[in-house]
XYZ file of C-alpha atoms in Angstrom:
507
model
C 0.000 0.000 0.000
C 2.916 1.884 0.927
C 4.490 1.255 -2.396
C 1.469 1.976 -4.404
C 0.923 5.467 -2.908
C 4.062 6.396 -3.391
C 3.824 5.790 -7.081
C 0.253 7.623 -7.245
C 1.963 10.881 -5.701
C 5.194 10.796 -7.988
C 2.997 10.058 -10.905
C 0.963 13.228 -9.977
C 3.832 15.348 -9.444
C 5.546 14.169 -12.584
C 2.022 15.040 -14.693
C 1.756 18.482 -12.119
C 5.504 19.689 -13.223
C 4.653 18.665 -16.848
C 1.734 20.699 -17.409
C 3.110 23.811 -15.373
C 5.608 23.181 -17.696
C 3.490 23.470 -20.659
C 1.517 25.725 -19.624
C 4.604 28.392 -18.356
C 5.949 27.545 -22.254
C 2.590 28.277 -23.702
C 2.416 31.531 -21.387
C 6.184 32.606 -22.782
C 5.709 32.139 -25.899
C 2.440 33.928 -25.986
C 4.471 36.664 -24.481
C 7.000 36.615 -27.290
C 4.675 36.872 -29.991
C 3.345 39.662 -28.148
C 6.274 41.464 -28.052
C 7.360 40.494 -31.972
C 3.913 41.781 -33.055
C 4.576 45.304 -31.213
C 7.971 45.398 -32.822
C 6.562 44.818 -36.379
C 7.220 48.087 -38.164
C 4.377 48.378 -40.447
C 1.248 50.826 -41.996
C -2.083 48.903 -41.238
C -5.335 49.207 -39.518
C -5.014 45.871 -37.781
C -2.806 43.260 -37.668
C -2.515 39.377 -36.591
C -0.262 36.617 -35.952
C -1.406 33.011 -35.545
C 1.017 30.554 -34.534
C 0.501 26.520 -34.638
C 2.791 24.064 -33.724
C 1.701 20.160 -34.790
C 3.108 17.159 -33.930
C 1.687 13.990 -35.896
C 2.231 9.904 -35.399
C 0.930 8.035 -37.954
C 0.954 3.989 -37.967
C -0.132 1.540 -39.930
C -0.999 -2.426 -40.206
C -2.138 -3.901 -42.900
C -2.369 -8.115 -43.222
C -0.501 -8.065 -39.018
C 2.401 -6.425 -40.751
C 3.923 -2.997 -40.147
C 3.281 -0.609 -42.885
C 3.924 2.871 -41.830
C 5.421 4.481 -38.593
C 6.391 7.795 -38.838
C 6.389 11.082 -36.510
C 6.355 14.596 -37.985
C 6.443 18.390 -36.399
C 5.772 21.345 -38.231
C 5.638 25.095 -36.966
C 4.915 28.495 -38.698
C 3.344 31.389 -38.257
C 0.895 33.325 -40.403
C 0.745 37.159 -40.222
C -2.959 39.087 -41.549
C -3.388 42.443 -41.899
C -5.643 45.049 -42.618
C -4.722 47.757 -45.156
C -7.335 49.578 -47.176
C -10.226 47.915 -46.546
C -8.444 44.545 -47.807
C -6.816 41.337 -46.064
C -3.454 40.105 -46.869
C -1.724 37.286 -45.422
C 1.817 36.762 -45.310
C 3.368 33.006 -44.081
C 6.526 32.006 -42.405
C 8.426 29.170 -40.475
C 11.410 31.608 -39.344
C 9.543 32.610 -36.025
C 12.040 35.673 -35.616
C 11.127 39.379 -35.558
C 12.724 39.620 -38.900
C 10.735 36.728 -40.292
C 7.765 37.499 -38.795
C 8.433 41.467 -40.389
C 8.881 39.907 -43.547
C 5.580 38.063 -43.815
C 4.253 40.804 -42.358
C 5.333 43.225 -45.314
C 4.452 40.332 -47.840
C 0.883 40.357 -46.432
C 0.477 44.521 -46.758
C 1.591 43.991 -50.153
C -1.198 41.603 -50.970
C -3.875 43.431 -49.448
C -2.465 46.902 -51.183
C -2.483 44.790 -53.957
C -6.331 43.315 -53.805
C -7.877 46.772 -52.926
C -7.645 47.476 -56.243
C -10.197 44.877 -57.512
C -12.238 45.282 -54.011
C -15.513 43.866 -53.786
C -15.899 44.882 -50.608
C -14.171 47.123 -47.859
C -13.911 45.801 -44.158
C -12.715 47.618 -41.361
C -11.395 46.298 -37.867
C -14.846 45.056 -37.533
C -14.223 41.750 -38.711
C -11.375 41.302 -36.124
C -12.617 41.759 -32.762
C -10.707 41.809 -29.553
C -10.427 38.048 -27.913
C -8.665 36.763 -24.525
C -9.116 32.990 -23.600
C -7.985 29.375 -23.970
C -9.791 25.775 -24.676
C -7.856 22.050 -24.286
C -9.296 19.250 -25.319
C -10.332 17.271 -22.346
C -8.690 13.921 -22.386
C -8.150 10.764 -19.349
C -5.165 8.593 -20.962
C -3.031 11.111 -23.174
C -2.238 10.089 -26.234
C 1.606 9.636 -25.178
C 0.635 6.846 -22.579
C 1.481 4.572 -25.485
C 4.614 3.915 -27.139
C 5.028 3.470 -30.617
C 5.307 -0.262 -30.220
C 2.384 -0.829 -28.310
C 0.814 1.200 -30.724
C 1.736 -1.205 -33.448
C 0.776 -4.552 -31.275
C -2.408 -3.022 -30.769
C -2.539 -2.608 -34.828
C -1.648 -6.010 -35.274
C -3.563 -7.817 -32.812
C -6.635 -5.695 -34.577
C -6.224 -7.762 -37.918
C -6.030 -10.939 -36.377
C -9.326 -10.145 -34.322
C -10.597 -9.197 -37.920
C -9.127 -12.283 -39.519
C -12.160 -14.480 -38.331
C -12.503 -16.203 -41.606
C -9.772 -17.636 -44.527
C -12.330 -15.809 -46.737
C -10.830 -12.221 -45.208
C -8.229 -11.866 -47.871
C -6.802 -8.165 -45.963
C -7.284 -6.742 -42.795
C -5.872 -3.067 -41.835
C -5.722 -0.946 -39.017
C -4.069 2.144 -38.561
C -3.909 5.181 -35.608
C -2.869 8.544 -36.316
C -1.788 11.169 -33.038
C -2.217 14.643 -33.184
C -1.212 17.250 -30.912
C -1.524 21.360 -32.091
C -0.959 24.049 -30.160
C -2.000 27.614 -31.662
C -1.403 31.619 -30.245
C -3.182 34.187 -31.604
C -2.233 37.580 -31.215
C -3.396 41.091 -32.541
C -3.105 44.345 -32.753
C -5.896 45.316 -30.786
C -5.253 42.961 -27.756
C -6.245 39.798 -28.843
C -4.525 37.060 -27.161
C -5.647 33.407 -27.334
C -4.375 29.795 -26.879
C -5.886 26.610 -27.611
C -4.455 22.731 -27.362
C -5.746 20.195 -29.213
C -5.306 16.649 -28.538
C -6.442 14.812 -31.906
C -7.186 10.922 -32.649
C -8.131 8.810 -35.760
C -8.420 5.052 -35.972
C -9.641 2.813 -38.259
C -9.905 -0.725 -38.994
C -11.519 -2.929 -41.712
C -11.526 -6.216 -43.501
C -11.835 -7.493 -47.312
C -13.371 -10.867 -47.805
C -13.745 -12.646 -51.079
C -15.390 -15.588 -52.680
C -14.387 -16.224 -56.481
C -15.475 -12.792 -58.091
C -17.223 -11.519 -55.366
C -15.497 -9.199 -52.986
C -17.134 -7.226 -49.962
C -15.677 -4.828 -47.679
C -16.463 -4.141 -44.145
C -14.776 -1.403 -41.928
C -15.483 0.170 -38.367
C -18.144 2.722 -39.787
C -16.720 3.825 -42.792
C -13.441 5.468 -44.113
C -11.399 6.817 -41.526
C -15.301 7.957 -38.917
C -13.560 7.447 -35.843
C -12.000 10.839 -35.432
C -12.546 12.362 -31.720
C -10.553 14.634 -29.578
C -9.350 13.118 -26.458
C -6.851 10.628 -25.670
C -6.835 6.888 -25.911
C -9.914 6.418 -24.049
C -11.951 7.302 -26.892
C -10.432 3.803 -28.950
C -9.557 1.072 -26.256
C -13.378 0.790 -25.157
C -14.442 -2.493 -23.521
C -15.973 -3.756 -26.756
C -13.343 -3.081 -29.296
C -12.172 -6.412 -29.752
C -15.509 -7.609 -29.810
C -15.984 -4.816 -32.839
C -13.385 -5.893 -34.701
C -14.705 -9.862 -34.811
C -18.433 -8.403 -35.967
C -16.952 -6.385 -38.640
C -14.551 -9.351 -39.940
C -17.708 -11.228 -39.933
C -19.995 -9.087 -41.495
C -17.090 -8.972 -44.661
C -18.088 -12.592 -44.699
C -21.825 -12.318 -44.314
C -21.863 -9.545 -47.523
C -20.230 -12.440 -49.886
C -24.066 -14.549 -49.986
C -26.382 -11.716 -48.916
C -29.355 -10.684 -51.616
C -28.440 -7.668 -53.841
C -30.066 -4.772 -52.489
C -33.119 -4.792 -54.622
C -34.096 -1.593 -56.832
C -37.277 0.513 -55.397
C -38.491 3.283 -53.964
C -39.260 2.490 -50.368
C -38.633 3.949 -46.517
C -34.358 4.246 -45.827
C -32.979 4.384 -42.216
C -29.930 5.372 -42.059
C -27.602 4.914 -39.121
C -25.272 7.496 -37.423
C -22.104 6.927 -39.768
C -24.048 7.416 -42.756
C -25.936 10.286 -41.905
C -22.539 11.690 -41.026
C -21.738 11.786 -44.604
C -25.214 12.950 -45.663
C -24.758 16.213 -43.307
C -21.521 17.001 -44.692
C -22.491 16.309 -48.434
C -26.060 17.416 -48.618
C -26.246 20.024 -45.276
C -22.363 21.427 -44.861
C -20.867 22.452 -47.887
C -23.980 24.160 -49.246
C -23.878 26.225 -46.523
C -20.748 27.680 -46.334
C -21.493 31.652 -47.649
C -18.355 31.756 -49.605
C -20.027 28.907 -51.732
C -23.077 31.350 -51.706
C -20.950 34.367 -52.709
C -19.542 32.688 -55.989
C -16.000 32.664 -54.277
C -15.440 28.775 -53.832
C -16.589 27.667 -57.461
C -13.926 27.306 -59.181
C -12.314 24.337 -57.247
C -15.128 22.818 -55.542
C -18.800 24.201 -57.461
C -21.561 26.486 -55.334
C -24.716 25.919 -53.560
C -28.466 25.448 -54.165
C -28.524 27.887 -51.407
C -29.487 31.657 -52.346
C -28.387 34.714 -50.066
C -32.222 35.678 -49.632
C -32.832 32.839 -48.575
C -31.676 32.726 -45.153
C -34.733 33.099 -42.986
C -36.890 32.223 -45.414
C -36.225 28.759 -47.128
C -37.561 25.669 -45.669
C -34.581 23.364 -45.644
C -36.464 20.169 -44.737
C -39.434 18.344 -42.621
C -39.840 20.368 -39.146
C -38.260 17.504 -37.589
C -34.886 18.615 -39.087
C -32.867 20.764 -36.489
C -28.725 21.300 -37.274
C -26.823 23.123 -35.233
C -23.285 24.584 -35.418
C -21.715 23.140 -31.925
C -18.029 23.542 -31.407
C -18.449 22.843 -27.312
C -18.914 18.848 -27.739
C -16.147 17.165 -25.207
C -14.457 14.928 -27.810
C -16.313 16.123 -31.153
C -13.418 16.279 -33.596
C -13.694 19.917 -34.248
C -14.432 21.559 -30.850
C -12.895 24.614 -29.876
C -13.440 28.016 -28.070
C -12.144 30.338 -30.919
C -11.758 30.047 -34.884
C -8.508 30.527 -36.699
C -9.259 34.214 -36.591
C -10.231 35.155 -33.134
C -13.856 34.796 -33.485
C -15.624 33.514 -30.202
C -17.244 30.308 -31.465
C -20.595 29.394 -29.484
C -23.405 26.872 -30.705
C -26.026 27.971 -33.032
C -28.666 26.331 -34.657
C -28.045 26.691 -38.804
C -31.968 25.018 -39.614
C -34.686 24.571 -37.097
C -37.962 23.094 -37.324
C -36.868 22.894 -41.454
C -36.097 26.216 -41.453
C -33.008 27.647 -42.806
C -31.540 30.331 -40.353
C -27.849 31.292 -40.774
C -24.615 29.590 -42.771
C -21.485 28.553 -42.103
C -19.102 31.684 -42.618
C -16.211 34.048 -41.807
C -16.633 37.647 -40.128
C -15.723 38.612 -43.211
C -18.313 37.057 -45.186
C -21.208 37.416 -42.547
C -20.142 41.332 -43.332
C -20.392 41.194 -47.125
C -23.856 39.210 -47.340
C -25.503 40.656 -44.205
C -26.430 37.463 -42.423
C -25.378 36.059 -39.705
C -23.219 32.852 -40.014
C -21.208 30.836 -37.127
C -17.326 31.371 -35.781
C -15.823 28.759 -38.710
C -13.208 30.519 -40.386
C -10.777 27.951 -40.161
C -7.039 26.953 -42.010
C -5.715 23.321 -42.082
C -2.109 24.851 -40.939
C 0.341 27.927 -40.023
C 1.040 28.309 -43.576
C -3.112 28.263 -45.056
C -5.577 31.290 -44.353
C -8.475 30.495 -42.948
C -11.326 30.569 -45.295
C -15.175 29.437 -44.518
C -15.384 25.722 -43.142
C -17.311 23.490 -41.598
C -16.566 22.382 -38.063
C -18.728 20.165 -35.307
C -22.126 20.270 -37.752
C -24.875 18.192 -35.747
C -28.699 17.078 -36.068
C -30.595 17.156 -32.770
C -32.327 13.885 -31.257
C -35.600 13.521 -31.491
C -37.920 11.283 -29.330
C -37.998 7.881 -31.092
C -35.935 4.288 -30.271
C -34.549 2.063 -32.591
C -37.232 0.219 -32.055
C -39.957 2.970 -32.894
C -38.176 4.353 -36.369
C -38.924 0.779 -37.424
C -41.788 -0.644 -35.580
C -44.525 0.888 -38.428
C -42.359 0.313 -41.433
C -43.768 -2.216 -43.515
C -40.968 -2.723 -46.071
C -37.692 -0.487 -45.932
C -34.159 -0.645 -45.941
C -31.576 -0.162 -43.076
C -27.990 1.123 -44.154
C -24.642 1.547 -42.447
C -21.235 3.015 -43.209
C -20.440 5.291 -45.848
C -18.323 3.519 -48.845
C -18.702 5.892 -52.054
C -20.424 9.118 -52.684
C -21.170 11.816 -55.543
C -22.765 15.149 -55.466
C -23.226 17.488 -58.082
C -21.156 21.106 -58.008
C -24.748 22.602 -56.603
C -24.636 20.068 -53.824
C -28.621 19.380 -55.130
C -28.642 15.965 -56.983
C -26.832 12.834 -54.886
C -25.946 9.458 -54.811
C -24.351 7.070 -51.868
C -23.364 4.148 -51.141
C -23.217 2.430 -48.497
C -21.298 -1.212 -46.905
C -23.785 -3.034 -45.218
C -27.832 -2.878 -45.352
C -30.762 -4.910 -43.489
C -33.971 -5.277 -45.139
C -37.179 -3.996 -42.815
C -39.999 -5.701 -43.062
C -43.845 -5.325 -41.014
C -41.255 -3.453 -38.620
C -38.607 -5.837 -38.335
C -34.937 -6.342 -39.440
C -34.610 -8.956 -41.196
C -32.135 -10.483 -44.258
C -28.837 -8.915 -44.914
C -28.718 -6.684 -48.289
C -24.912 -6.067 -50.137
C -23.699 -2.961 -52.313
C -27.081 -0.901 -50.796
C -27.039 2.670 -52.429
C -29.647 5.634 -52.619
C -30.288 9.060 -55.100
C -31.960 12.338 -54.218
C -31.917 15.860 -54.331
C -31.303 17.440 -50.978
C -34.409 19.536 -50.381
C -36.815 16.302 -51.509
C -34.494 14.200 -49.482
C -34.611 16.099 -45.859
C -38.283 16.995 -46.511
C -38.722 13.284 -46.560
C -37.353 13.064 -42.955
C -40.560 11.505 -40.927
C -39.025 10.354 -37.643
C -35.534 10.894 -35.758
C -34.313 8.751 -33.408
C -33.577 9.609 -29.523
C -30.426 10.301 -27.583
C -29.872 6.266 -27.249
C -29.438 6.227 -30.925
C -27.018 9.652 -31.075
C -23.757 9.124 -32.540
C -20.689 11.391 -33.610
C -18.268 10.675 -35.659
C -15.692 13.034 -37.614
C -12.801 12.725 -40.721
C -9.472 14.721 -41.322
C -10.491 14.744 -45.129
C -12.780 17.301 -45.559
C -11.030 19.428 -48.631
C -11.333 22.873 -49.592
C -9.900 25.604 -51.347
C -6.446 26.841 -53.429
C -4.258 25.587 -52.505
C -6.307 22.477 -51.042
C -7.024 22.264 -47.312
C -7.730 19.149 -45.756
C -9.151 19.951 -42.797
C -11.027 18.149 -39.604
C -14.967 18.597 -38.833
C -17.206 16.441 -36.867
C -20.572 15.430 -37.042
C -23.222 14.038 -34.518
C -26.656 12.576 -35.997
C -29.021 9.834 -34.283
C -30.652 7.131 -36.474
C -32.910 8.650 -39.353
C -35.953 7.303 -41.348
C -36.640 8.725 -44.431
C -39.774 8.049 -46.596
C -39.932 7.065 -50.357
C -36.493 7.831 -51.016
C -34.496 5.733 -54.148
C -32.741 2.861 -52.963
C -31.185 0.472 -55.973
C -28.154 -2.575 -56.063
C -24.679 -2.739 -57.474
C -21.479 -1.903 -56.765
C -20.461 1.650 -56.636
C-alpha cells in the first residue's frame, strides 16, 4: 500500500511539473509573440499573428504487418493584416522578428495589392478583440502509449478481424495529433488553444471467387474524436473488430439490395456523410458568394434565402456546436479570433444562418457561425465546416422501425457523388438490413440511394432519440487553393426517411 501510494503521488507530481511546464511555455511564448507583433514596423489598420505548432504519429498495419510508422512536427506562423479595406496574409516558419516582419510586409503587399479589384471594404470590424484558452479534455493522453504498443495493438486488430480464410486483408491504422495555436493582434487579442487529436480505423476485405465485400469500423477513416486513448480502447473493441470481420463474410451470400423506392434508415455513420455532403458544404457563404466555385462548385442555397427557405421536414434541427467534449472539431475560438458558441443553422426545417467568416457574414448581411478555419500555419483560414450536428428527437430504434412495412436499413459510408450545386446525390453504403412489417430482417450487399437534398430532408418523418445519437468526424474534408484538408465532426441519431431511391450494385 505503501508502495502503491508512493507511485500515485510521484505520478501526480511528474504530470503536475509537466503541465506547469506546458503551460509556463505556452504563457512565454504567448508573451513573445506579443512582443514580436509590437515590434513589427508596419502601416495597417489591424494586424494578426497566428502561430501553430503540430506534432503527428501516424501507424499503420495492414495483413498483421507494419506498414507505416512515422512522426512529424511542423511550426509556422501566419501574419494578416488590414490595409485599405483589404486582407493580406503573409506566411513564415522563421519565427524571428525579422521573419515574422517579412511576412508581415508580404501580407500589406497583398492586401495593397487586392484593394484594387475590391468587392468589398472591411474595417477592424471583422477582427474583434479576444482573450481565452480551450484544451481538449482527455483521461489517458495520447503519449501513454509507445510506438510499439501502438503497433501490437494494430496487429492484434487484424487478427481479431481475420475471423474467416475468406478475409483476404485486414488493416488498421492510428494517427496522433497534438496542435498548439497563439493568436495575437493588434488590438489585444490574445488566445491559446491545445488540441489533442485521434483517428483510428480498422476494416476487412473478404472474397469468394469474383465476389469481394468490404467491411470497416463505420466507414473510411469515422472514428475521429478529440481526447486521448480512451476514446479507442473501449471495452468492446475487440468484440468490434470480430463483428466487422464477420460481417465482410456475411456480404459475400447476402441478396443484392433490390431496386425501389421504399422507406431508408440510415444509421449514425451514414448520416454523417449525408450532413456534410447534402447540409455542410452548401452552406458555407463563400459557396453562396460565388468565391469557392472554381475548385469545388456552389450551392443550391441563395443569399435571400436565409430566414426564409424551408430546408427540410420540421423535424430537421442542425446546429453549429463547437463545445462537444471529444467532437473532432471543438474549440473556443476560430482561426481568426472569433468567439465560437453553438447555433442552430436550420430549425424546425427552417433555414436560419450559414457557415461563414466575419468577413463574409459582413459582405452578405447574415449572420453565419465562428468557422473561419485553415488546415495549418502556412493556409488562411477561409469558410469551413466544423462540429455540424442534427438534434435527437424522441424515437428508439425500435420505434423508427416498428410501423415500417418494407424499408431498408444502411450503415457506413463507402462511395459518394454530389453534383457542383450540392442538389442531386448518390451514396453508397457497406452493409444494409432489409425492414420488413417493422422488423430487421435479411442482410442486403452494395445498398445505395439518389436524391436531391431539399426532396431528401423533406422526406425526414421520424428521428431517433439520444440512445441512438452518434458522432463521428474525418481529417479529409477538402477545400480551397491551394487544397485544405481539414477536420470537422458530425453528430446525428438514427434517421428514417420516406420514399427515397434505394437500388443494387457496386459503386
Amino acid at each position: 500500500m505503501v508502495a502503491e501510494l508512493s507511485n500515485n503521488l510521484a505520478n501526480n507530481l511528474a504530470n503536475n511539473l509537466a503541465n506547469n511546464l506546458a503551460n509556463n511555455l505556452a504563457n512565454n511564448l504567448a508573451d513573445r509573440l506579443v512582443e514580436q507583433l509590437a515590434a513589427l514596423k508596419l502601416s495597417a489598420d489591424w494586424v494578426g499573428i497566428r502561430m501553430v505548432k503540430e506534432t503527428v504519429g501516424s501507424r499503420s498495419v495492414r495483413d498483421g504487418q507494419p506498414q507505416r510508422n512515422g512522426k512529424s512536427t511542423s511550426q509556422g506562423a501566419m501574419v494578416e493584416v488590414l490595409v485599405n479595406g483589404q486582407i493580406g496574409y503573409g506566411a513564415t516558419n522563421d519565427l524571428s522578428t525579422a521573419g515574422l516582419q517579412a511576412a508581415a510586409e508580404q501580407a500589406q503587399q497583398q492586401a495593397m495589392a487586392a484593394s484594387r479589384w475590391a468587392v468589398h471594404a472591411l474595417t477592424p470590424a471583422v477582427r474583434p478583440k479576444v482573450v481565452g484558452q480551450y484544451a481538449s479534455p482527455y483521461v489517458k493522453p495520447l503519449d501513454a502509449l509507445s510506438p510499439a504498443e501502438i503497433n501490437e495493438l494494430l496487429v492484434q486488430l487484424c487478427q481479431k478481424l481475420k475471423v474467416s480464410d475468406q478475409i483476404v486483408q485486414t488493416t488498421a491504422m492510428a494517427v496522433t495529433n497534438e496542435t498548439e495555436s497563439w493568436f495575437v493582434s493588434s488590438n489585444g487579442s490574445e488566445v491559446y488553444q491545445k488540441f489533442s487529436l485521434l483517428e483510428t480505423h480498422f476494416g476487412a476485405t473478404a472474397q469468394d471467387g469474383a465476389i469481394v465485400q468490404q467491411r470497416s469500423h463505420n466507414g473510411q477513416l469515422a472514428h475521429c474524436y478529440q481526447g486521448g486513448w480512451e476514446l479507442f480502447l473501449t471495452p468492446d473493441l475487440w468484440q468490434q473488430a470480430q463483428q466487422i470481420g464477420a460481417q465482410a463474410v456475411e456480404l459475400l451470400t447476402a441478396t443484392e439490395c433490390p431496386s425501389l423506392t421504399t422507406a431508408l434508415l440510415l444509421a449514425p455513420d451514414q448520416m454523417m456523410l449525408q450532413i456534410h455532403e447534402s447540409v455542410g458544404h452548401p452552406l458555407e457563404l463563400d459557396r453562396i458568394l460565388g468565391d469557392e466555385r472554381n475548385y469545388a462548385g456552389g450551392s443550391f442555397v441563395k443569399p435571400q434565402d436565409f430566414g426564409s427557405l424551408s430546408y427540410g421536414s420540421e423535424l430537421m434541427n442542425i446546429t453549429f456546436n463547437p463545445s462537444v467534449p471529444g467532437e473532432f472539431a471543438s474549440y473556443s475560438f476560430d482561426d481568426i479570433g472569433a468567439a465560437a458558441s453553438r447555433e442552430y443553422l436550420i430549425q424546425s426545417g427552417k433555414l436560419l444562418r450559414g457557415l461563414g467568416s466575419l468577413e463574409s457574414q459582413a459582405r452578405l448581411e447574415q449572420p453565419g457561425v465562428a468557422c473561419a478555419r485553415a488546415c495549418s500555419w502556412n493556409r488562411p483560414p477561409i469558410d469551413r465546416m466544423a462540429n455540424l450536428n442534427l438534434e435527437p428527437g424522441t424515437a428508439s430504434f425500435a420505434e423508427l422501425i416498428q410501423d415500417v412495412e418494407h424499408g431498408v436499413y444502411m450503415e457506413a459510408n463507402r462511395s459518394w457523388s454530389i453534383d457542383d450545386q450540392r442538389y442531386k446525390f448518390q451514396f453508397g453504403c457497406e452493409y444494409a438490413k432489409l425492414i420488413e412489417n417493422g422488423q430487421i430482417t435479411k442482410t442486403l450487399r452494395n445498398p445505395n440511394y439518389r436524391a436531391t437534398t431539399p426532396e431528401f430532408w423533406h422526406q425526414l418523418v421520424r428521428v431517433g432519440d439520444e440512445s441512438t445519437w452518434q458522432m463521428y468526424g474525418t481529417p479529409y474534408c477538402g477545400k480551397g487553393e491551394p487544397n485544405q484538408a481539414i477536420r470537422v465532426g458530425h453528430g446525428s441519431p438514427a434517421c428514417l426517411f420516406a420514399n427515397v431511391e434505394v437500388f443494387g450494385g457496386g459503386a
